[in-house]
Short mmCIF file of C-alpha atoms in Angstrom, two decimals:
data_model
loop_
_atom_site.label_atom_id
_atom_site.label_comp_id
_atom_site.label_asym_id
_atom_site.label_seq_id
_atom_site.Cartn_x
_atom_site.Cartn_y
_atom_site.Cartn_z
CA UNK A 29 69.38 93.77 89.36
CA UNK A 30 69.58 94.35 92.82
CA UNK A 31 72.75 95.66 94.46
CA UNK A 32 74.51 92.89 96.01
CA UNK A 33 77.12 93.46 99.13
CA UNK A 34 78.47 95.86 96.85
CA UNK A 35 76.84 99.17 94.68
CA UNK A 36 78.72 97.82 91.73
CA UNK A 37 77.69 94.16 92.21
CA UNK A 38 74.76 93.62 89.44
CA UNK A 39 72.24 90.64 90.89
CA UNK A 40 69.32 89.68 89.16
CA UNK A 41 66.26 91.11 91.31
CA UNK A 42 65.61 88.50 92.88
CA UNK A 43 68.20 85.98 94.24
CA UNK A 44 66.16 83.22 95.88
CA UNK A 45 64.28 82.73 92.56
CA UNK A 46 67.64 81.99 90.56
CA UNK A 47 69.29 79.70 93.66
CA UNK A 48 66.27 77.74 93.31
CA UNK A 49 65.84 77.05 88.77
CA UNK A 50 69.46 76.51 89.12
CA UNK A 51 69.03 73.71 91.65
CA UNK A 52 66.11 72.55 90.14
CA UNK A 53 67.65 72.49 86.73
CA UNK A 54 70.69 69.87 87.80
CA UNK A 55 68.94 67.78 89.92
CA UNK A 56 66.60 67.37 87.87
CA UNK A 57 69.18 65.88 85.57
CA UNK A 58 73.27 65.96 85.42
CA UNK A 59 76.18 64.59 83.75
CA UNK A 60 77.20 61.68 86.40
CA UNK A 61 80.33 61.18 87.42
CA UNK A 62 81.42 58.73 90.11
CA UNK A 63 83.37 61.88 91.77
CA UNK A 64 80.23 63.33 91.80
CA UNK A 65 78.99 61.00 94.27
CA UNK A 66 81.01 61.47 96.86
CA UNK A 67 82.24 62.59 99.81
CA UNK A 68 85.93 61.76 100.21
CA UNK A 69 88.65 64.81 99.50
CA UNK A 70 91.12 61.99 98.22
CA UNK A 71 88.71 60.97 95.67
CA UNK A 72 87.37 64.86 95.15
CA UNK A 73 91.20 65.98 94.37
CA UNK A 74 92.41 63.44 92.20
CA UNK A 75 89.32 64.45 90.18
CA UNK A 76 90.66 68.05 90.57
CA UNK A 77 93.66 68.05 89.79
CA UNK A 78 93.41 65.81 86.07
CA UNK A 79 90.29 67.78 85.08
CA UNK A 80 92.65 71.12 84.51
CA UNK A 81 91.99 72.32 81.51
CA UNK A 82 91.00 68.40 80.44
CA UNK A 83 87.28 68.19 79.56
CA UNK A 84 85.46 66.11 82.35
CA UNK A 85 84.82 62.98 80.18
CA UNK A 86 88.39 62.32 79.56
CA UNK A 87 89.17 62.49 83.24
CA UNK A 88 86.56 59.28 83.42
CA UNK A 89 88.84 56.23 82.71
CA UNK A 90 91.97 57.68 83.89
CA UNK A 91 90.81 58.71 87.12
CA UNK A 92 88.70 55.34 88.36
CA UNK A 93 92.65 54.02 86.87
CA UNK A 94 94.22 56.10 89.38
CA UNK A 95 92.32 54.94 92.66
CA UNK A 96 92.32 51.20 91.65
CA UNK A 97 96.18 51.47 91.46
CA UNK A 98 96.46 53.66 94.98
CA UNK A 99 92.80 53.77 96.66
CA UNK A 100 93.59 55.88 99.61
CA UNK A 101 95.80 59.03 100.29
CA UNK A 102 98.11 56.48 102.52
CA UNK A 103 99.14 54.29 98.89
CA UNK A 104 99.41 57.89 96.92
CA UNK A 105 101.63 58.15 99.02
CA UNK A 106 104.07 55.43 99.54
CA UNK A 107 104.16 55.00 96.80
CA UNK A 108 107.21 55.89 94.02
CA UNK A 109 106.75 59.78 92.76
CA UNK A 110 108.54 58.14 89.36
CA UNK A 111 105.38 55.27 88.95
CA UNK A 112 102.94 58.03 90.25
CA UNK A 113 104.04 60.90 87.22
CA UNK A 114 105.00 57.31 84.69
CA UNK A 115 101.00 56.68 85.47
CA UNK A 116 100.52 60.35 84.34
CA UNK A 117 102.56 60.28 81.25
CA UNK A 118 100.84 57.44 80.81
CA UNK A 119 97.30 58.92 80.56
CA UNK A 120 97.97 62.22 78.07
CA UNK A 121 97.36 63.67 81.30
CA UNK A 122 99.29 67.29 81.53
CA UNK A 123 102.09 68.32 83.00
CA UNK A 124 103.48 65.89 85.32
CA UNK A 125 104.16 68.01 87.91
CA UNK A 126 100.62 67.82 88.45
CA UNK A 127 101.16 64.31 88.98
CA UNK A 128 103.52 65.45 91.79
CA UNK A 129 102.28 67.71 93.30
CA UNK A 130 99.43 65.52 93.90
CA UNK A 131 101.51 62.82 94.97
CA UNK A 132 103.34 65.64 97.60
CA UNK A 133 100.38 67.31 98.80
CA UNK A 134 99.08 63.27 99.78
CA UNK A 135 102.63 62.84 101.83
CA UNK A 136 100.80 66.29 103.75
CA UNK A 137 98.44 65.13 104.45
CA UNK A 138 99.88 61.65 105.93
CA UNK A 139 102.21 62.84 107.49
CA UNK A 140 101.34 66.41 108.52
CA UNK A 141 97.40 65.88 109.23
CA UNK A 142 97.94 62.34 110.10
CA UNK A 143 95.41 61.21 107.34
CA UNK A 144 92.72 63.79 107.92
CA UNK A 145 91.84 66.33 105.04
CA UNK A 146 92.06 70.01 106.41
CA UNK A 147 88.24 70.89 104.80
CA UNK A 148 88.31 74.36 104.85
CA UNK A 149 89.19 76.31 101.41
CA UNK A 150 92.57 78.32 103.75
CA UNK A 151 93.60 74.99 105.10
CA UNK A 152 93.34 73.19 102.11
CA UNK A 153 95.44 75.47 100.28
CA UNK A 154 98.81 74.37 102.40
CA UNK A 155 98.81 71.48 100.21
CA UNK A 156 101.64 70.89 97.50
CA UNK A 157 100.08 72.32 94.42
CA UNK A 158 96.78 73.54 95.29
CA UNK A 159 95.37 77.06 95.12
CA UNK A 160 92.26 78.63 95.41
CA UNK A 161 90.59 77.17 93.07
CA UNK A 162 91.22 73.88 93.55
CA UNK A 163 91.01 74.85 96.83
CA UNK A 164 87.19 75.75 96.86
CA UNK A 165 86.83 72.59 94.80
CA UNK A 166 87.02 69.93 97.45
CA UNK A 167 85.99 72.26 100.21
CA UNK A 168 82.52 72.22 98.54
CA UNK A 169 82.48 69.05 97.55
CA UNK A 170 83.62 66.64 99.81
CA UNK A 171 82.77 68.63 102.72
CA UNK A 172 80.26 71.54 101.58
CA UNK A 173 82.46 74.80 103.20
CA UNK A 174 84.45 76.06 100.15
CA UNK A 175 83.42 79.60 98.76
CA UNK A 176 82.21 79.67 94.51
CA UNK A 177 83.99 78.24 92.43
CA UNK A 178 85.51 80.65 89.75
CA UNK A 179 86.43 79.42 86.19
CA UNK A 180 86.21 79.86 83.13
CA UNK A 181 83.57 78.95 82.34
CA UNK A 182 81.34 80.45 85.66
CA UNK A 183 82.80 83.13 84.19
CA UNK A 184 80.97 82.82 81.21
CA UNK A 185 77.93 82.43 82.89
CA UNK A 186 77.61 85.32 85.35
CA UNK A 187 78.83 87.41 82.55
CA UNK A 188 75.40 86.10 79.83
CA UNK A 189 73.48 86.05 82.59
CA UNK A 190 73.82 88.78 84.55
CA UNK A 191 77.08 90.34 85.21
CA UNK A 192 78.52 91.41 82.13
CA UNK A 193 81.85 92.35 83.40
CA UNK A 194 84.17 92.97 80.65
CA UNK A 195 87.46 92.04 82.66
CA UNK A 196 88.32 89.36 83.21
CA UNK A 197 90.07 89.37 85.83
CA UNK A 198 87.84 91.65 87.56
CA UNK A 199 87.22 90.39 91.17
CA UNK A 200 82.96 90.93 90.71
CA UNK A 201 82.82 87.91 89.15
CA UNK A 202 83.67 86.03 93.06
CA UNK A 203 81.80 88.82 94.78
CA UNK A 204 78.09 88.38 91.98
CA UNK A 205 79.37 84.07 92.90
CA UNK A 206 79.57 83.81 96.90
CA UNK A 207 76.34 85.89 96.51
CA UNK A 208 74.57 83.74 94.18
CA UNK A 209 75.41 81.29 96.48
CA UNK A 210 73.21 79.76 99.34
CA UNK A 211 74.68 79.53 102.10
CA UNK A 212 75.68 76.07 103.49
CA UNK A 213 74.91 74.59 100.05
CA UNK A 214 78.52 74.91 98.33
CA UNK A 215 77.87 71.36 97.33
CA UNK A 216 75.40 71.90 95.11
CA UNK A 217 75.84 75.10 94.28
CA UNK A 218 79.30 74.79 92.96
CA UNK A 219 77.97 71.23 91.34
CA UNK A 220 75.08 73.64 89.19
CA UNK A 221 77.25 76.23 87.98
CA UNK A 222 79.77 74.09 86.97
CA UNK A 223 77.07 71.68 84.66
CA UNK A 224 75.63 75.02 83.74
CA UNK A 225 78.55 76.44 81.82
CA UNK A 226 80.15 72.71 80.71
CA UNK A 227 76.50 71.79 79.08
CA UNK A 228 74.43 74.70 78.68
CA UNK A 229 76.85 78.20 78.39
CA UNK A 230 79.23 76.88 76.46
CA UNK A 231 80.94 79.26 73.99
CA UNK A 232 78.69 77.93 71.50
CA UNK A 233 74.81 77.82 73.77
CA UNK A 234 72.54 74.88 74.30
CA UNK A 235 70.53 77.39 76.25
CA UNK A 236 66.87 75.85 74.60
CA UNK A 237 68.37 72.10 74.12
CA UNK A 238 69.79 72.11 77.65
CA UNK A 239 66.42 74.15 79.27
CA UNK A 240 68.87 76.57 80.40
CA UNK A 241 67.22 77.54 84.38
CA UNK A 242 68.28 80.99 83.56
CA UNK A 243 67.76 81.70 79.95
CA UNK A 244 63.65 84.21 79.89
CA UNK A 245 65.51 85.93 82.52
CA UNK A 246 68.97 86.27 80.87
CA UNK A 247 71.01 89.16 79.14
CA UNK A 248 72.97 87.13 76.25
CA UNK A 249 69.28 85.28 75.97
CA UNK A 250 67.24 88.40 75.83
CA UNK A 251 69.49 90.22 73.16
CA UNK A 252 70.52 87.88 71.39
CA UNK A 253 74.46 88.86 71.97
CA UNK A 254 76.10 85.51 73.62
CA UNK A 255 79.86 86.64 73.53
CA UNK A 256 81.11 86.49 76.86
CA UNK A 257 85.55 86.51 78.33
CA UNK A 258 86.46 84.71 76.45
CA UNK A 259 83.95 84.56 73.28
CA UNK A 260 85.17 87.37 71.68
CA UNK A 261 82.64 87.44 68.87
CA UNK A 262 78.95 85.73 68.47
CA UNK A 263 79.55 82.63 68.13
CA UNK A 264 77.78 80.54 65.32
CA UNK A 265 74.27 78.89 65.76
CA UNK A 266 71.07 76.85 63.54
CA UNK A 267 68.03 76.23 63.91
CA UNK A 268 67.18 77.74 67.28
CA UNK A 269 64.64 80.59 69.20
CA UNK A 270 68.09 82.59 69.72
CA UNK A 271 68.80 82.90 66.52
CA UNK A 272 65.45 83.83 65.15
CA UNK A 273 66.03 86.64 68.85
CA UNK A 274 68.79 87.85 67.63
CA UNK A 275 68.04 88.84 64.33
CA UNK A 276 65.18 90.66 65.24
CA UNK A 277 66.61 92.62 67.96
CA UNK A 278 68.86 93.58 65.64
#
């Protein structure tokens, strides 16, 4: 590890190599979701609100149906709120307040911003129901203008690979994530690190199966200890190099 912007922030020795490995891994092969193929902030905001505490595969059909019904921010702003909430309920998308906030955010964009979304995380947080995480996601994926996006999956990745930060709420997660992210590349970087947490560094890791680009230098892979802030006990896995490695080291 080397010192980052703060002496207490642990970073890999060769940050550029770490960045390149992750971006190349992501660009070589990743899950294809239509919201990853657009820079439309409205479509991206809808996907982000729908995917809160929901697996991405379950969002595909509702997201497409929602945009068929309300294809633009103007059409959503003009919709009856009861219809939006009804759609949310019919598609089992979780708390109805999310639908209400999304509808109100659309109205704000139309009425207060002349139908043009704010392009910064700070500006996006002026919209109803948009917190720091969602604001960074929309700013990154729509405008390539966000900070590092840090959720539970990203914390797990950083903990296992580099940081070993034990407090889930420790601000070092954000510091490490932002120090790792290449300048001006928040779109590809945030997509890549979130993909890593979603397919390779799940609670039960799939390092070899998904060719994790950080496995050889990662603390967890080297030691066989795959606990994390959201994985307090060692996950079980069979038939991989990880299991053998962990037994040898142990």
